[in-house]
Tab-separated table of C-alpha atoms in Angstrom:
chain	number	residue	atom	x	y	z
N	1	UNK	CA	-37.261	51.225	-36.445
N	2	UNK	CA	-36.359	52.331	-39.966
N	3	UNK	CA	-39.309	54.706	-39.921
N	4	UNK	CA	-37.781	56.599	-36.979
N	5	UNK	CA	-34.138	56.221	-38.109
N	6	UNK	CA	-33.317	54.008	-35.145
N	7	UNK	CA	-30.678	51.318	-35.216
N	8	UNK	CA	-30.190	48.522	-32.764
N	9	UNK	CA	-26.838	48.443	-31.066
N	10	UNK	CA	-25.265	45.066	-30.644
N	11	UNK	CA	-22.674	44.279	-28.046
N	12	UNK	CA	-20.075	41.960	-29.461
N	13	UNK	CA	-19.118	39.279	-27.000
N	14	UNK	CA	-15.413	38.897	-26.501
N	15	UNK	CA	-14.390	35.270	-26.372
N	16	UNK	CA	-11.017	34.134	-25.107
N	17	UNK	CA	-8.584	33.163	-27.830
N	18	UNK	CA	-9.118	29.513	-28.606
N	19	UNK	CA	-6.841	27.130	-30.401
N	20	UNK	CA	-7.764	24.234	-32.597
N	21	UNK	CA	-6.428	20.870	-31.596
N	22	UNK	CA	-4.441	18.970	-34.168
N	23	UNK	CA	-6.589	15.927	-34.980
N	24	UNK	CA	-3.737	13.743	-36.229
N	25	UNK	CA	-2.031	14.135	-32.838
N	26	UNK	CA	-5.013	12.763	-30.885
N	27	UNK	CA	-3.864	9.511	-29.285
N	28	UNK	CA	-5.888	6.483	-28.114
N	29	UNK	CA	-6.881	5.970	-24.488
N	30	UNK	CA	-4.266	3.542	-23.144
N	31	UNK	CA	-5.631	3.565	-19.574
N	32	UNK	CA	-9.284	2.721	-20.215
N	33	UNK	CA	-10.057	3.916	-16.675
N	34	UNK	CA	-7.535	1.555	-15.068
N	35	UNK	CA	-6.266	3.948	-12.399
N	36	UNK	CA	-4.780	1.357	-9.997
N	37	UNK	CA	-1.072	1.485	-10.720
N	38	UNK	CA	1.385	-0.737	-8.820
N	39	UNK	CA	4.627	1.254	-9.239
N	40	UNK	CA	5.641	4.921	-9.244
N	41	UNK	CA	6.485	6.743	-12.473
N	42	UNK	CA	4.546	4.346	-14.676
N	43	UNK	CA	1.448	6.486	-15.330
N	44	UNK	CA	0.997	10.225	-14.942
N	45	UNK	CA	-2.224	12.160	-15.499
N	46	UNK	CA	-2.328	15.835	-16.400
N	47	UNK	CA	-4.799	18.644	-16.933
N	48	UNK	CA	-5.300	22.385	-16.634
N	49	UNK	CA	-7.816	24.149	-14.417
N	50	UNK	CA	-8.821	27.760	-13.925
N	51	UNK	CA	-8.095	29.701	-10.762
N	52	UNK	CA	-10.638	32.533	-10.823
N	53	UNK	CA	-11.013	35.296	-8.288
N	54	UNK	CA	-12.686	38.717	-8.684
N	55	UNK	CA	-12.822	38.412	-12.490
N	56	UNK	CA	-9.092	37.694	-12.657
N	57	UNK	CA	-7.943	34.373	-13.979
N	58	UNK	CA	-4.859	32.207	-13.706
N	59	UNK	CA	-4.300	28.696	-15.012
N	60	UNK	CA	-2.905	25.736	-13.096
N	61	UNK	CA	-1.280	22.898	-15.019
N	62	UNK	CA	-0.688	19.800	-12.894
N	63	UNK	CA	0.850	16.369	-13.394
N	64	UNK	CA	-0.074	13.615	-10.893
N	65	UNK	CA	1.523	10.197	-10.483
N	66	UNK	CA	-1.327	7.666	-10.387
N	67	UNK	CA	0.644	5.342	-8.099
N	68	UNK	CA	0.472	7.550	-4.995
N	69	UNK	CA	-1.560	10.504	-6.348
N	70	UNK	CA	1.293	12.901	-5.597
N	71	UNK	CA	1.850	16.043	-7.630
N	72	UNK	CA	4.906	15.430	-9.808
N	73	UNK	CA	4.985	18.967	-11.208
N	74	UNK	CA	2.784	22.022	-11.510
N	75	UNK	CA	2.915	25.497	-13.004
N	76	UNK	CA	0.666	28.524	-12.649
N	77	UNK	CA	0.395	31.085	-15.435
N	78	UNK	CA	-1.751	33.991	-16.529
N	79	UNK	CA	-1.994	32.327	-19.946
N	80	UNK	CA	-3.595	29.045	-20.984
N	81	UNK	CA	-1.106	28.230	-23.701
N	82	UNK	CA	1.285	25.541	-24.898
N	83	UNK	CA	4.135	27.009	-22.883
N	84	UNK	CA	2.299	26.344	-19.610
N	85	UNK	CA	1.958	22.637	-20.412
N	86	UNK	CA	5.487	22.358	-21.854
N	87	UNK	CA	7.000	23.969	-18.740
N	88	UNK	CA	5.044	21.604	-16.471
N	89	UNK	CA	6.095	18.569	-18.517
N	90	UNK	CA	9.754	19.635	-18.589
N	91	UNK	CA	9.721	20.133	-14.808
N	92	UNK	CA	8.271	16.637	-14.303
N	93	UNK	CA	10.866	15.079	-16.619
N	94	UNK	CA	13.712	16.944	-14.884
N	95	UNK	CA	12.580	15.636	-11.476
N	96	UNK	CA	12.186	12.039	-12.722
N	97	UNK	CA	15.021	11.088	-15.022
N	98	UNK	CA	13.813	7.560	-15.848
N	99	UNK	CA	10.596	8.209	-17.772
N	100	UNK	CA	11.131	5.866	-20.715
N	101	UNK	CA	7.933	3.853	-21.271
N	102	UNK	CA	5.911	6.001	-18.873
N	103	UNK	CA	2.339	6.804	-19.952
N	104	UNK	CA	1.070	10.368	-19.632
N	105	UNK	CA	-2.712	10.668	-19.848
N	106	UNK	CA	-4.620	13.865	-20.617
N	107	UNK	CA	-7.734	15.159	-22.282
N	108	UNK	CA	-7.693	16.218	-25.949
N	109	UNK	CA	-6.996	19.889	-25.253
N	110	UNK	CA	-5.053	21.848	-27.851
N	111	UNK	CA	-1.949	21.914	-25.642
N	112	UNK	CA	-1.805	18.114	-25.471
N	113	UNK	CA	-2.269	17.668	-29.225
N	114	UNK	CA	0.408	20.217	-30.121
N	115	UNK	CA	3.496	19.202	-32.068
N	116	UNK	CA	5.821	20.519	-29.346
N	117	UNK	CA	4.151	18.423	-26.608
N	118	UNK	CA	4.263	15.330	-28.809
N	119	UNK	CA	7.925	15.948	-29.706
N	120	UNK	CA	9.026	16.279	-26.073
N	121	UNK	CA	7.188	13.107	-25.069
N	122	UNK	CA	8.612	11.128	-27.976
N	123	UNK	CA	12.155	12.406	-27.355
N	124	UNK	CA	12.238	10.876	-23.848
N	125	UNK	CA	10.139	7.773	-24.588
N	126	UNK	CA	6.891	8.843	-22.917
N	127	UNK	CA	3.731	7.286	-24.376
N	128	UNK	CA	0.804	9.673	-24.811
N	129	UNK	CA	-2.703	8.565	-23.838
N	130	UNK	CA	-5.832	10.690	-24.202
N	131	UNK	CA	-9.367	10.568	-22.881
N	132	UNK	CA	-12.145	10.193	-25.368
N	133	UNK	CA	-13.589	13.513	-26.472
N	134	UNK	CA	-16.082	14.887	-23.950
N	135	UNK	CA	-15.487	12.101	-21.414
N	136	UNK	CA	-14.049	13.544	-18.185
N	137	UNK	CA	-14.493	10.188	-16.407
N	138	UNK	CA	-11.560	8.926	-18.493
N	139	UNK	CA	-9.399	11.377	-16.512
N	140	UNK	CA	-11.302	11.225	-13.213
N	141	UNK	CA	-8.307	11.197	-10.804
N	142	UNK	CA	-7.129	14.501	-12.252
N	143	UNK	CA	-10.626	15.999	-12.279
N	144	UNK	CA	-11.103	14.867	-8.678
N	145	UNK	CA	-7.775	16.405	-7.637
N	146	UNK	CA	-8.722	19.785	-9.114
N	147	UNK	CA	-12.154	19.630	-7.452
N	148	UNK	CA	-10.564	18.910	-4.047
N	149	UNK	CA	-7.995	21.667	-4.571
N	150	UNK	CA	-10.671	24.275	-5.238
N	151	UNK	CA	-12.880	23.036	-2.409
N	152	UNK	CA	-10.066	23.144	0.153
N	153	UNK	CA	-8.462	26.405	-0.992
N	154	UNK	CA	-10.986	28.794	-2.491
N	155	UNK	CA	-13.998	27.831	-0.407
N	156	UNK	CA	-12.226	27.540	2.967
N	157	UNK	CA	-10.273	30.793	3.027
N	158	UNK	CA	-10.998	34.481	3.165
N	159	UNK	CA	-9.125	35.642	0.076
N	160	UNK	CA	-8.740	39.252	-1.012
N	161	UNK	CA	-6.868	38.950	-4.330
N	162	UNK	CA	-5.654	36.507	-6.979
N	163	UNK	CA	-2.018	36.619	-5.832
N	164	UNK	CA	-3.072	35.556	-2.342
N	165	UNK	CA	-5.154	32.740	-3.838
N	166	UNK	CA	-2.160	31.522	-5.881
N	167	UNK	CA	0.017	31.511	-2.736
N	168	UNK	CA	-2.645	29.467	-0.898
N	169	UNK	CA	-2.798	26.995	-3.815
N	170	UNK	CA	1.003	26.577	-3.789
N	171	UNK	CA	0.997	25.938	-0.018
N	172	UNK	CA	-1.901	23.503	-0.402
N	173	UNK	CA	-0.060	21.493	-3.081
N	174	UNK	CA	2.871	21.055	-0.664
N	175	UNK	CA	0.402	19.975	2.053
N	176	UNK	CA	-1.328	17.598	-0.390
N	177	UNK	CA	1.953	15.906	-1.315
N	178	UNK	CA	3.329	15.563	2.212
N	179	UNK	CA	0.496	15.401	4.750
N	180	UNK	CA	-2.945	14.967	3.231
N	181	UNK	CA	-4.302	11.429	3.370
N	182	UNK	CA	-5.373	10.110	-0.010
N	183	UNK	CA	-7.790	7.247	-0.594
N	184	UNK	CA	-6.672	4.547	-2.980
N	185	UNK	CA	-8.521	1.475	-4.049
N	186	UNK	CA	-6.364	-1.619	-3.989
N	187	UNK	CA	-7.224	-4.897	-5.649
């Protein structure tokens, strides 16, 4: 190529902005896959999932109560950032005043290891629990919820744009909390 004065052109891949989790804020797994909870507001699970349509992306942050698998709080944003998780957590706390001693379980994502997330949890007496790195089974009720949500919204509707998809997701969450039958194993 040098002989003919040719140069290869490289296309630089653009990666979404990623954040580094704060290792000292990683907490132990307090649940150890014990997802059968006897009382409400004792254990919440939380995670973020993508809502993708026609190369547009939104992010859904959800908190579920493991007792009845109801959505305690959720937020949808165009950004996968700390504010999304903080807003969801604050909404859940505002709806459920007595959260002292409650366990909130998540993966080790950067939002859940942030100082602001930790500070809010500590200020109201919420214990933080985290899945082991790379082990989605440690958070399987949340992963299952997001899988069902996508299956019953995206794949069962004729959707023309992201805004319509978000509206369908919001309606589905209301349906999920009030009418959809949920399986629960009981001992």
